[in-house]
Coordinates of C-alpha atoms in Angstrom, one line a residue:
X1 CA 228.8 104.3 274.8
X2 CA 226.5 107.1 276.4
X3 CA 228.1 109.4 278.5
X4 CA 228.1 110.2 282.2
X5 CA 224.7 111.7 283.1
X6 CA 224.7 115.1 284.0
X7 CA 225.4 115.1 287.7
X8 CA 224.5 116.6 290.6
X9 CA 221.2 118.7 291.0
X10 CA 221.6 120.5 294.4
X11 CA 218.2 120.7 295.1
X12 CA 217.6 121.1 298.9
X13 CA 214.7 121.4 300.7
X14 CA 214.6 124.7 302.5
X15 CA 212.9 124.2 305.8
X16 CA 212.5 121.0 307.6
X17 CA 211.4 120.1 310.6
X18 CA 211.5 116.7 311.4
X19 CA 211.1 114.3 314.0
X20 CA 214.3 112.0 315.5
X21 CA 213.5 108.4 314.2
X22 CA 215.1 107.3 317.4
X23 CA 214.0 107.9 320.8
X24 CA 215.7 111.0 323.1
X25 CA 217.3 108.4 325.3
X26 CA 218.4 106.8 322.0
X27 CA 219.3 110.0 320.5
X28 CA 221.4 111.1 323.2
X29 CA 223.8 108.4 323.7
X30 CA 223.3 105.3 320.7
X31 CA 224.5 102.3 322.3
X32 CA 225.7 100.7 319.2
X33 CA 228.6 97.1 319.5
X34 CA 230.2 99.5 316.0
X35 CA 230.9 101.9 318.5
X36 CA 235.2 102.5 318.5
X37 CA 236.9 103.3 321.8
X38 CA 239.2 106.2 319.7
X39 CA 239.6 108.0 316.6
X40 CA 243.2 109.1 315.7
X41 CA 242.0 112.9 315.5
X42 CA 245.4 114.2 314.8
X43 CA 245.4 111.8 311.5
X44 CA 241.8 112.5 310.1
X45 CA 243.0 116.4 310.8
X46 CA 246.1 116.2 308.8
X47 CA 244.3 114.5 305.7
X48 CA 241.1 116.8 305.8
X49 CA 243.1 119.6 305.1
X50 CA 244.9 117.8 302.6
X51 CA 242.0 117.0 300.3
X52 CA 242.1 120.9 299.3
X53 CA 244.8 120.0 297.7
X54 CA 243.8 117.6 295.8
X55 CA 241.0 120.0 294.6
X56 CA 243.3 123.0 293.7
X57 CA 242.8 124.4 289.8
X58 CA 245.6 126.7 288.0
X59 CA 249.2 126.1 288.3
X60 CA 250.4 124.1 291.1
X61 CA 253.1 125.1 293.8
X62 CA 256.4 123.0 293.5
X63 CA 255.1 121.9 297.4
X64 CA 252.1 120.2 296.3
X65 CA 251.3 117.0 297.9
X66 CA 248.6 115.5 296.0
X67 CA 250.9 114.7 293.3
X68 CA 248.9 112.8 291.1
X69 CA 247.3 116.2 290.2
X70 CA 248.6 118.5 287.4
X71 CA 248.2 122.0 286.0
X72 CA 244.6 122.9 284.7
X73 CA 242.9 125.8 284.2
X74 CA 245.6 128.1 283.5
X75 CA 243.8 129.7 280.7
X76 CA 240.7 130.7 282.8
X77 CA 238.9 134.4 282.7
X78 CA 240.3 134.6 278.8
X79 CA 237.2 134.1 277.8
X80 CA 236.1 136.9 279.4
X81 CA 238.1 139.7 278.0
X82 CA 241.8 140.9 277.6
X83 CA 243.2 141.8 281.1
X84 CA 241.5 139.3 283.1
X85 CA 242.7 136.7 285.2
X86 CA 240.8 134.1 287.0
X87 CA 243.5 131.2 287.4
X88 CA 243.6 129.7 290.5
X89 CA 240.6 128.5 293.1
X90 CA 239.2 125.7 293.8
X91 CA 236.5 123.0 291.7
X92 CA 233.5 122.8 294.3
X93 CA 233.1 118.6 294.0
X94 CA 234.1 116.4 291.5
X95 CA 233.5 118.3 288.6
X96 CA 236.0 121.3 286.7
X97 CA 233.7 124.0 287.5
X98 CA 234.8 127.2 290.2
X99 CA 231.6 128.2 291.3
X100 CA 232.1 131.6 293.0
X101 CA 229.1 131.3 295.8
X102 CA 230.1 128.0 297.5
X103 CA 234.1 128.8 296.9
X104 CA 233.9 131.6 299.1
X105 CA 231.8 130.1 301.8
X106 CA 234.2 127.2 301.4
X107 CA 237.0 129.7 302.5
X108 CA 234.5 131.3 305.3
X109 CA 234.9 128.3 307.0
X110 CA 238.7 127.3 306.6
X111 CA 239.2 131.0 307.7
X112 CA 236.5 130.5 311.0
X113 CA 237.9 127.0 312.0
X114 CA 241.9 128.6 312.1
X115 CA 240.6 130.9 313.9
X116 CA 238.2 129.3 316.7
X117 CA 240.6 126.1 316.5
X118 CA 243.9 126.6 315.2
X119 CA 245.7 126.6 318.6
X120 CA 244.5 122.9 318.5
X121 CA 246.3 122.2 315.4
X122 CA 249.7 121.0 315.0
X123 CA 252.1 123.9 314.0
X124 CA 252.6 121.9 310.4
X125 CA 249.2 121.7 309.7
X126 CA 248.1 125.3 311.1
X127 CA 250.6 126.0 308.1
X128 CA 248.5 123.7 305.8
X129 CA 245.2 125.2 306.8
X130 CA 246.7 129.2 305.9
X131 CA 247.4 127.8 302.6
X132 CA 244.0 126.6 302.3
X133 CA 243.3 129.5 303.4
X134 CA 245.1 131.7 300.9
X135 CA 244.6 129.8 297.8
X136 CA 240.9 130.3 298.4
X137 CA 241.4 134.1 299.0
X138 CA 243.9 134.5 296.5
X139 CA 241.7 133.4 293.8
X140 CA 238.8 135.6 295.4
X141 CA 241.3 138.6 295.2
X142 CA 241.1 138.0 291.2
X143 CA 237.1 138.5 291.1
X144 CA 237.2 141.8 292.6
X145 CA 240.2 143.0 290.4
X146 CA 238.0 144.8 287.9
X147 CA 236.0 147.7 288.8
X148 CA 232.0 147.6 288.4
X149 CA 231.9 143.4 288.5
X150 CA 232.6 140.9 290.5
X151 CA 233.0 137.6 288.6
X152 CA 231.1 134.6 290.4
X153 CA 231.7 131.1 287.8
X154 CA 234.2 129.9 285.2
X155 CA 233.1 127.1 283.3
X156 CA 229.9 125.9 281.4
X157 CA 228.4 123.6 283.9
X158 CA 226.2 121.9 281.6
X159 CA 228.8 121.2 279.1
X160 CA 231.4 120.1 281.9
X161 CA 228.7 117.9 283.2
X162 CA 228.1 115.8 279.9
X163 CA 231.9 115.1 279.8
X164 CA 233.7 112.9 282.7
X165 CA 237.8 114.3 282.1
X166 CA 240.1 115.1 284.2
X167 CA 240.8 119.1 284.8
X168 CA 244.0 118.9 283.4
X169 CA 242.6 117.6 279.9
X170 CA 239.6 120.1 280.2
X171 CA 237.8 121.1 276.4
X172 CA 234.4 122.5 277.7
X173 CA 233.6 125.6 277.6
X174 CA 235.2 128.2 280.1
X175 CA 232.4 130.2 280.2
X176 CA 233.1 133.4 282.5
X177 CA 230.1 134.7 284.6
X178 CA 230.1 137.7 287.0
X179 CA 227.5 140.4 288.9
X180 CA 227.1 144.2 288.5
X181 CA 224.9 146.7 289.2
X182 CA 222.7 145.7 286.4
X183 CA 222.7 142.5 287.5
X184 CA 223.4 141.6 291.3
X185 CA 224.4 139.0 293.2
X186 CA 224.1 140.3 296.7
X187 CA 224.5 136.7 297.8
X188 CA 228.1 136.1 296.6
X189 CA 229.2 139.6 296.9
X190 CA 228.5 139.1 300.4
X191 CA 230.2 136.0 300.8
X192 CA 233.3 136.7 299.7
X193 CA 233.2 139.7 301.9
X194 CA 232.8 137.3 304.8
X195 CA 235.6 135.1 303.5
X196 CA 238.2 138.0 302.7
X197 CA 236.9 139.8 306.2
X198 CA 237.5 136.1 308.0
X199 CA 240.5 135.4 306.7
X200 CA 242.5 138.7 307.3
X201 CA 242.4 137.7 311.0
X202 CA 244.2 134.4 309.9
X203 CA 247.1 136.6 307.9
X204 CA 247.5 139.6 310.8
X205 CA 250.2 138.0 312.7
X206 CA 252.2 136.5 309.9
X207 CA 251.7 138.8 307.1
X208 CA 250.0 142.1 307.9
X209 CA 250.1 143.6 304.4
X210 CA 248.2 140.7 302.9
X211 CA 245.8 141.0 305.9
X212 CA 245.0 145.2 305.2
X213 CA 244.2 144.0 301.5
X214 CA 241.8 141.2 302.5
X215 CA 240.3 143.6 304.9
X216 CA 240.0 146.7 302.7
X217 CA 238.6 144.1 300.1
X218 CA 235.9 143.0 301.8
X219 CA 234.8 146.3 302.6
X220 CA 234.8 147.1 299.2
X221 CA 232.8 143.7 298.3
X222 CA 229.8 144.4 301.3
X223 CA 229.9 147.8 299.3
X224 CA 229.4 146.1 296.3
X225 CA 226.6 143.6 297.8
X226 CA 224.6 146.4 299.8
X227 CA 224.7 148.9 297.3
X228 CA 223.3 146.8 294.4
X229 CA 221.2 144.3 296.2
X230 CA 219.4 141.7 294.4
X231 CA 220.0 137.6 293.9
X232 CA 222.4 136.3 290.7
X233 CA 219.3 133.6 290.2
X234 CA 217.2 136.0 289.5
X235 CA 218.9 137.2 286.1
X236 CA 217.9 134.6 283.4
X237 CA 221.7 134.6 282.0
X238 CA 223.4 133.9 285.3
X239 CA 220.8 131.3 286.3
X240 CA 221.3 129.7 283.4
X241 CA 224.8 129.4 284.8
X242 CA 224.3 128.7 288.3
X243 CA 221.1 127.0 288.8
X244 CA 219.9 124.3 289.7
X245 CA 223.4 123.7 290.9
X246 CA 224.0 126.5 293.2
X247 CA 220.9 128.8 293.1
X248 CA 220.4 131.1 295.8
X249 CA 217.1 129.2 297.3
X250 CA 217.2 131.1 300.6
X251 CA 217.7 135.1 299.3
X252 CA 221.0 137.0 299.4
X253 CA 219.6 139.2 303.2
X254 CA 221.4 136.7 304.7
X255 CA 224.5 137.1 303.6
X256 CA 224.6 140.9 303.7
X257 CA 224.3 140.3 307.5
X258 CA 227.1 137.5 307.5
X259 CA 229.2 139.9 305.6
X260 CA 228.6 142.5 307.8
X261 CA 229.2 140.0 310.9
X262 CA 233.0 138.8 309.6
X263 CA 233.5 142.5 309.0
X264 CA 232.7 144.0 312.7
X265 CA 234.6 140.7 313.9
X266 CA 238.0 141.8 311.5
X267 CA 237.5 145.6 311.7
X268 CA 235.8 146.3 315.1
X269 CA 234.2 149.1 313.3
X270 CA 230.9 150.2 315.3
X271 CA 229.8 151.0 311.5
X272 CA 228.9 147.4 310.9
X273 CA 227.6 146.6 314.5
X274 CA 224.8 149.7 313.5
X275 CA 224.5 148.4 310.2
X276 CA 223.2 144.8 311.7
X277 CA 221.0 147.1 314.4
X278 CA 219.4 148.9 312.0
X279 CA 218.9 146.5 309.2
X280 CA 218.6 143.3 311.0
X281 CA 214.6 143.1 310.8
X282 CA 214.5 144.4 307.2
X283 CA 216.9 141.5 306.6
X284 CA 215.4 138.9 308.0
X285 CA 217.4 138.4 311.4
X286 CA 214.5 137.4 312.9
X287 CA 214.0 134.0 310.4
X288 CA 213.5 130.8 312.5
X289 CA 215.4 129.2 310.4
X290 CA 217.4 126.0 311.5
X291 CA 220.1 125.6 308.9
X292 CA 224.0 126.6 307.9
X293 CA 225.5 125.6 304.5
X294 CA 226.9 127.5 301.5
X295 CA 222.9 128.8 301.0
X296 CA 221.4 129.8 303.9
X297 CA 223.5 131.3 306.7
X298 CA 221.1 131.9 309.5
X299 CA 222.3 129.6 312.2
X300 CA 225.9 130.5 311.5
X301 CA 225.0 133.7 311.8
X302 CA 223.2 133.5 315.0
X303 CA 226.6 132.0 316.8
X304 CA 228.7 134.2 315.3
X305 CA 227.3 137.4 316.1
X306 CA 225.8 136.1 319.4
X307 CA 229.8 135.9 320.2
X308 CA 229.4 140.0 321.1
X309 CA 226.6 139.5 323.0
X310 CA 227.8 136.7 325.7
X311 CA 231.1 138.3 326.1
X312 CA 230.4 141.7 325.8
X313 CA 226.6 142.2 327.3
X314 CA 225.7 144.1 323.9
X315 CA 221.6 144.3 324.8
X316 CA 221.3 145.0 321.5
X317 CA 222.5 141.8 320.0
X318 CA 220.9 140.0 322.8
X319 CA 218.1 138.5 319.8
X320 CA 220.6 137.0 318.0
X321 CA 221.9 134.8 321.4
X322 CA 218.1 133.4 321.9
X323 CA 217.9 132.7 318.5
X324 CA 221.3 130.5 318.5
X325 CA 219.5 128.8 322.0
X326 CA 216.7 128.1 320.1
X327 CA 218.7 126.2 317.2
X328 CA 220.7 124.2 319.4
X329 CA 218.3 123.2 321.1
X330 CA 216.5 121.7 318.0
X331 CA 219.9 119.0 318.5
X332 CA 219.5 118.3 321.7
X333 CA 216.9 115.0 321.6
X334 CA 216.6 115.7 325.9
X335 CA 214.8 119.2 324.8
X336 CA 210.8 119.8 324.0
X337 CA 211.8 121.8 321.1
X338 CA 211.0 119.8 317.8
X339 CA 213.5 118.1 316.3
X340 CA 216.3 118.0 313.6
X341 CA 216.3 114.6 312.1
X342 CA 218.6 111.7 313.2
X343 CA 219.3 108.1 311.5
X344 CA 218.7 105.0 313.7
X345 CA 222.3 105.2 314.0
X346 CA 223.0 108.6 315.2
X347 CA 223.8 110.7 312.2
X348 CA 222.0 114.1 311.6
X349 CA 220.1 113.8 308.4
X350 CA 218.1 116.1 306.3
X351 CA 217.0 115.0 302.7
X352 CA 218.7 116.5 299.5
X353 CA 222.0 115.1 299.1
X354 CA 225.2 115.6 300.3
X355 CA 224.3 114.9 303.8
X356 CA 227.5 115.2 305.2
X357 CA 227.8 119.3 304.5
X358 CA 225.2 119.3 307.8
X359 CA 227.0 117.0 310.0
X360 CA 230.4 118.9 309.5
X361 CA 228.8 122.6 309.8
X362 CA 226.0 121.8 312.5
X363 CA 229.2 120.1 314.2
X364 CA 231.3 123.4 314.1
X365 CA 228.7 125.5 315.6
X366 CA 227.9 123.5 318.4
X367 CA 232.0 123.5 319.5
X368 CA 231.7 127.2 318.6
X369 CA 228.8 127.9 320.7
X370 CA 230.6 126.0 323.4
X371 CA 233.4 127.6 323.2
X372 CA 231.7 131.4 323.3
X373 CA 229.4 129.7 326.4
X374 CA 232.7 128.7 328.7
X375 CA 234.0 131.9 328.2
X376 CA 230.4 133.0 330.2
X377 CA 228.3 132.1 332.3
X378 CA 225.5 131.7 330.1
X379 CA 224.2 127.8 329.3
X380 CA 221.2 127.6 326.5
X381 CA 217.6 127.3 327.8
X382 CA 215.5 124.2 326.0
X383 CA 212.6 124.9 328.0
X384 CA 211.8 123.0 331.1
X385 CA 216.0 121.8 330.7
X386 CA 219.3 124.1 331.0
X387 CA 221.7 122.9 328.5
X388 CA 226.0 123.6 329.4
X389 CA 228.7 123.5 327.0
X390 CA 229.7 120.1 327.7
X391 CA 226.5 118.8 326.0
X392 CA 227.0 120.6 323.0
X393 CA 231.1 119.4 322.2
X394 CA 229.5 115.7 322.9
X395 CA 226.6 116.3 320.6
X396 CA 229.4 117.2 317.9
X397 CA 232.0 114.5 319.0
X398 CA 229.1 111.7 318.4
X399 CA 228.6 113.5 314.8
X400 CA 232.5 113.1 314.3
X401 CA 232.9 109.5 315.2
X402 CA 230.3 108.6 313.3
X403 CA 231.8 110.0 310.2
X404 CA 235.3 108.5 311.2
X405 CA 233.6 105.2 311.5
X406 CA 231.2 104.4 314.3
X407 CA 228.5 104.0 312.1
X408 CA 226.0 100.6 310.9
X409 CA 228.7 100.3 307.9
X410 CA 231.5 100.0 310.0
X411 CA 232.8 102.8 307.5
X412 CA 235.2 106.1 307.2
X413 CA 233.5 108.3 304.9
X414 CA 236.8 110.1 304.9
X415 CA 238.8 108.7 302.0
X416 CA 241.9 106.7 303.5
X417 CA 241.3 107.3 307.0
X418 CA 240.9 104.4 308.8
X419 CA 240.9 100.6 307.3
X420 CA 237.3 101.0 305.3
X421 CA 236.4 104.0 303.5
X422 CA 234.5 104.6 299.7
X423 CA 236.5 103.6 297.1
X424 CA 234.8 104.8 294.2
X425 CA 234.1 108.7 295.1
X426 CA 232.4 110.6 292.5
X427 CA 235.0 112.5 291.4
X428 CA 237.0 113.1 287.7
X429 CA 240.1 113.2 288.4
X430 CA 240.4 110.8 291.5
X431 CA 238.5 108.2 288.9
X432 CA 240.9 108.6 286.0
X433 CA 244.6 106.9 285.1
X434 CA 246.3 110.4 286.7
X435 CA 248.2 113.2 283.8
X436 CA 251.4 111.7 285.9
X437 CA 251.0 107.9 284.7
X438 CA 248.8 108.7 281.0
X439 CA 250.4 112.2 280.0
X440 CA 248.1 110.8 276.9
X441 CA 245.0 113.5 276.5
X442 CA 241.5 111.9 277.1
X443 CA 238.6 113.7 275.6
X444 CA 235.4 114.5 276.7
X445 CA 234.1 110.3 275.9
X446 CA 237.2 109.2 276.7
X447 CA 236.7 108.8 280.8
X448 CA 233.1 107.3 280.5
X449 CA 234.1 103.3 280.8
X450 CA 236.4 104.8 284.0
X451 CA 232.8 106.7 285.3
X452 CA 230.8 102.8 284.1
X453 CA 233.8 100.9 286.0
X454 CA 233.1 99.0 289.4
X455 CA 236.8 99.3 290.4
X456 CA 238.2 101.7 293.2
X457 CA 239.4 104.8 292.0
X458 CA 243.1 105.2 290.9
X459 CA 243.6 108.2 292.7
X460 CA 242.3 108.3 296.2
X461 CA 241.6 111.9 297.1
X462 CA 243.1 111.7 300.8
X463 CA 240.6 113.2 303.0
X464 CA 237.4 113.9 300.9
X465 CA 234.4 113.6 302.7
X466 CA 231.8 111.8 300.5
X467 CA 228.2 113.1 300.8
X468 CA 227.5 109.7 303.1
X469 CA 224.4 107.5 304.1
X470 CA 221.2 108.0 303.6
X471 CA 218.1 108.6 306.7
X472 CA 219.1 104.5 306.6
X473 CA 222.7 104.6 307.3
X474 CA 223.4 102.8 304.2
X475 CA 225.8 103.6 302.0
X476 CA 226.6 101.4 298.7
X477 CA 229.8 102.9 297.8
X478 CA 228.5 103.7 294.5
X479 CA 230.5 106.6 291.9
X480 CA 227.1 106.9 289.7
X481 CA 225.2 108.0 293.1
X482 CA 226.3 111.2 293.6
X483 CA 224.3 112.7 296.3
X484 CA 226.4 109.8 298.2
X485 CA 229.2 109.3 296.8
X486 CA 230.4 112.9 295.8
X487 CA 233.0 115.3 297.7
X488 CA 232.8 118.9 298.2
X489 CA 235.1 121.4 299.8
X490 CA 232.1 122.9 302.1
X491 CA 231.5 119.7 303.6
X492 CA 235.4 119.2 304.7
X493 CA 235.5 123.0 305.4
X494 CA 234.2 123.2 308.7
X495 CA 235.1 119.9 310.0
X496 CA 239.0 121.4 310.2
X497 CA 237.7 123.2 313.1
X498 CA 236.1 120.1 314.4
X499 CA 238.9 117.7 314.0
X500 CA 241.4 120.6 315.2
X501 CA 239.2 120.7 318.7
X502 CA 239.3 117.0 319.1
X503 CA 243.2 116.7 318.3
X504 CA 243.6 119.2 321.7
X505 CA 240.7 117.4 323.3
X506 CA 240.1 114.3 322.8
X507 CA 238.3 112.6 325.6
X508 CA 234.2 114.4 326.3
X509 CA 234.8 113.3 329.4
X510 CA 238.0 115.1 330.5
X511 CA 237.4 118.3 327.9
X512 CA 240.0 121.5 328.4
X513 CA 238.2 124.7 328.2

């Protein structure tokens, strides 16, 4: 029987700029009989957080919830040399691969949404989101651990890609790939600055010494990333790796500003507020560019650093506010601005897969921006209209309930929230008999019929968020179509924060600030 087909490409288009395929006035408020009068926020919270679990490599805590998951990967950075450990992480999707560059913005956004929205959260799962958290940064800890590198993949993708096991049976390849100064990677240096920086603000209350060492190692990654600056897909060997999966399309200047963001946010050092001054142009600040993923950080960054500006009148950060004005207003259909692209039934949609990963981040910002806008008096100018805050967490709570189920298919694409929700995710180890119940090893062959079956997974991975509909809003709930049907961790990332605002307000018309 021929094996799984190597899966996902993560070819993305870099700039779009579409027009809505509905109209503004059907834009803006998609009177649709699927429409739900509630989502149970607090639920869809809870299991969002759990999927992490479910995606955790290495050796698993005795606390572990996703029980049908075992030890893998315990082996991993061997392969590499004597002396280096790399156990631990997370696999980006359904495959047994820990790429670095998406792990790390993965952990970006746990760390942002804990900190934006974590008063929203239950305390018990506040506590679930700082493991989260931690297991991302703990494994991030291991790449810096060796002067002179910084080691950005385990694990052939290619080879893992022609086999469909689970991670605990794993034969492929653990092939261990890192940057240098011979070779840079800018982009993930940079990243897992912003991660480390982020998430030390989530440890300072509850463990300041693990806090200092995420701090003083992200310092020591922007170091790293601005000293020897240069993108990984641009060395034949570690694009050989990375790409096409994760190649750095959009250029690593991007991230050395993110980086640099997180770390005047954690440190308050003026050092990195005159680093962003005087490199911001050089860096491409100024890029009208309308996107946030694990790629291209440019909208993120606008909001994030846009934050001093409308709270502290820093003139010289005042760019970086019009430039977050001028992206959300490419979501608001009531605006002349051109538009991003919506589904006849109300979903954000840009082509390339994974659709999902823009509904969840495009979603955060917009309750970020909101959030930094109450604190002010500032609202965002769309040209001949003035757009408030309260447009912006109903422009994101539409995106929500659509995932959650107000949507053409009637359909969760959260796995086991709600009564309807994909069955038969592409994903290993949710699609094979679990280590618990066939402790038998299964080869590299061995889980093809499973990946061939029509029947629902064995193991549904509580709260992954498939990739969803297409520009159609349909979705055939099919494992072979990945760009559908697969999970990532940067697509569930930010919509923590998201769920975590909604569970603290739930109704857009009677939103606490």
């Amino acid at each position: 029987m021929a094996s799984a087909p190597v899966h996902h490409l993560r070819v993305r288009v870099l700039l779009l700029v579409a027009l809505c395929f509905a109209s503004a006035s059907a834009s803006a408020s998609f009177p649709w009989p699927w429409k739900r009068s509630g989502h149970d926020y607090r639920d869809a919270l809870a299991k969002c957080i759990l999927f992490f679990e479910g995606q955790r490599s290495g050796r698993l805590p005795a606390d572990q919830r996703a029980a049908w998951r075992g030890d893998s990967g315990v082996s991993d950075g061997k392969a590499a040399g004597p002396g280096v450990d790399l156990e631990g992480g997370y696999y980006d999707a359904g495959d047994n691969v820990k790429f670095g560059f998406p792990m790390a913005f993965t952990t970006t956004m746990l760390s942002w949404s804990v900190l934006e929205f974590g008063d929203d959260m239950p305390r018990e799962e506040r506590r679930h989101a700082a493991d989260a958290v931690r297991w991302g940064t703990d494994y991030l800890l291991k790449t810096l651990a060796h002067p002179g590198v910084i080691f950005m993949q385990v694990g052939d993708p290619w080879k893992d890609h022609e086999c469909w096991e689970r991670p605990e049976d794993m034969d492929t390849e653990r092939t261990v790939y890192n940057v240098s100064s011979g070779r840079p990677g800018s982009e993930v240096a940079g990243e897992t600055a912003a991660a480390l920086a982020a998430a030390s603000m989530v440890f300072r209350d509850g463990d300041r010494e693990y806090a200092e060492l995420l701090l003083d190692s992200a310092k020591k990654a922007f170091e790293f990333a601005d000293s020897h600056r240069g993108a990984y897909s641009d060395d034949m060997d570690l694009r050989a790796g990375g790409c096409p999966f994760y190649c750095d399309f959009n250029g690593y200047q991007d991230e050395l500003l993110w980086g640099a963001a997180w770390l005047r946010r954690a440190s308050g050092d003026d050092t990195f507020r005159e680093y962003i001054q005087n490199n911001g142009k050089t860096l491409g600040a100024e890029d009208s560019i309308n996107e946030f993923g694990w790629d291209n950080k440019h909208a993120g960054l606008n909001v994030l650093i846009s934050k001093e500006f409308i709270e502290g009148e820093t003139l010289s950060m005042q760019s970086y506010k019009e430039s977050a004005d001028s992206f959300i207003c490419t979501l608001i259909p009531e605006s002349s601005s051109p538009h991003i692209q919506y589904t006849p039934g109300g979903m954000i949609y840009k082509p390339g897969g994974s659709n999902m990963q823009h509904v969840t981040s495009i979603s955060f910002l917009l309750l970020t921006y909101a959030k930094y806008l109450t604190k002010s008096s500032h609202t965002v100018n769309c040209g001949d209209i003035s757009v408030g805050p309260d447009t912006l967490r109903l422009q994101a709570k539409k995106q929500t309930d659509y995932l959650l189920g107000d949507n053409p298919m009637k359909m969760s694409y959260m796995v086991g929230y709600g009564d309807r929700y994909p069955q038969r995710i592409h994903h290993r180890g949710s699609s094979l008999p679990s280590i618990k119940d066939h402790p038998e090893r299964m080869a590299c062959k061995d889980g093809t019929p499973y990946y061939d079956s029509s029947s629902p997974n064995p193991n549904p991975l509580v709260g992954a968020i498939v990739g969803g509909p297409g520009e159609d809003d349909a979705y055939g709930d099919d494992r072979a179509d990945y760009r559908k049907s697969e999970p990532t961790t940067y697509i569930n990332a930010p919509l923590v924060g998201v769920l975590a605002y909604f569970v603290g307000n739930p109704n857009p018309g009677h939103i606490r600030h």
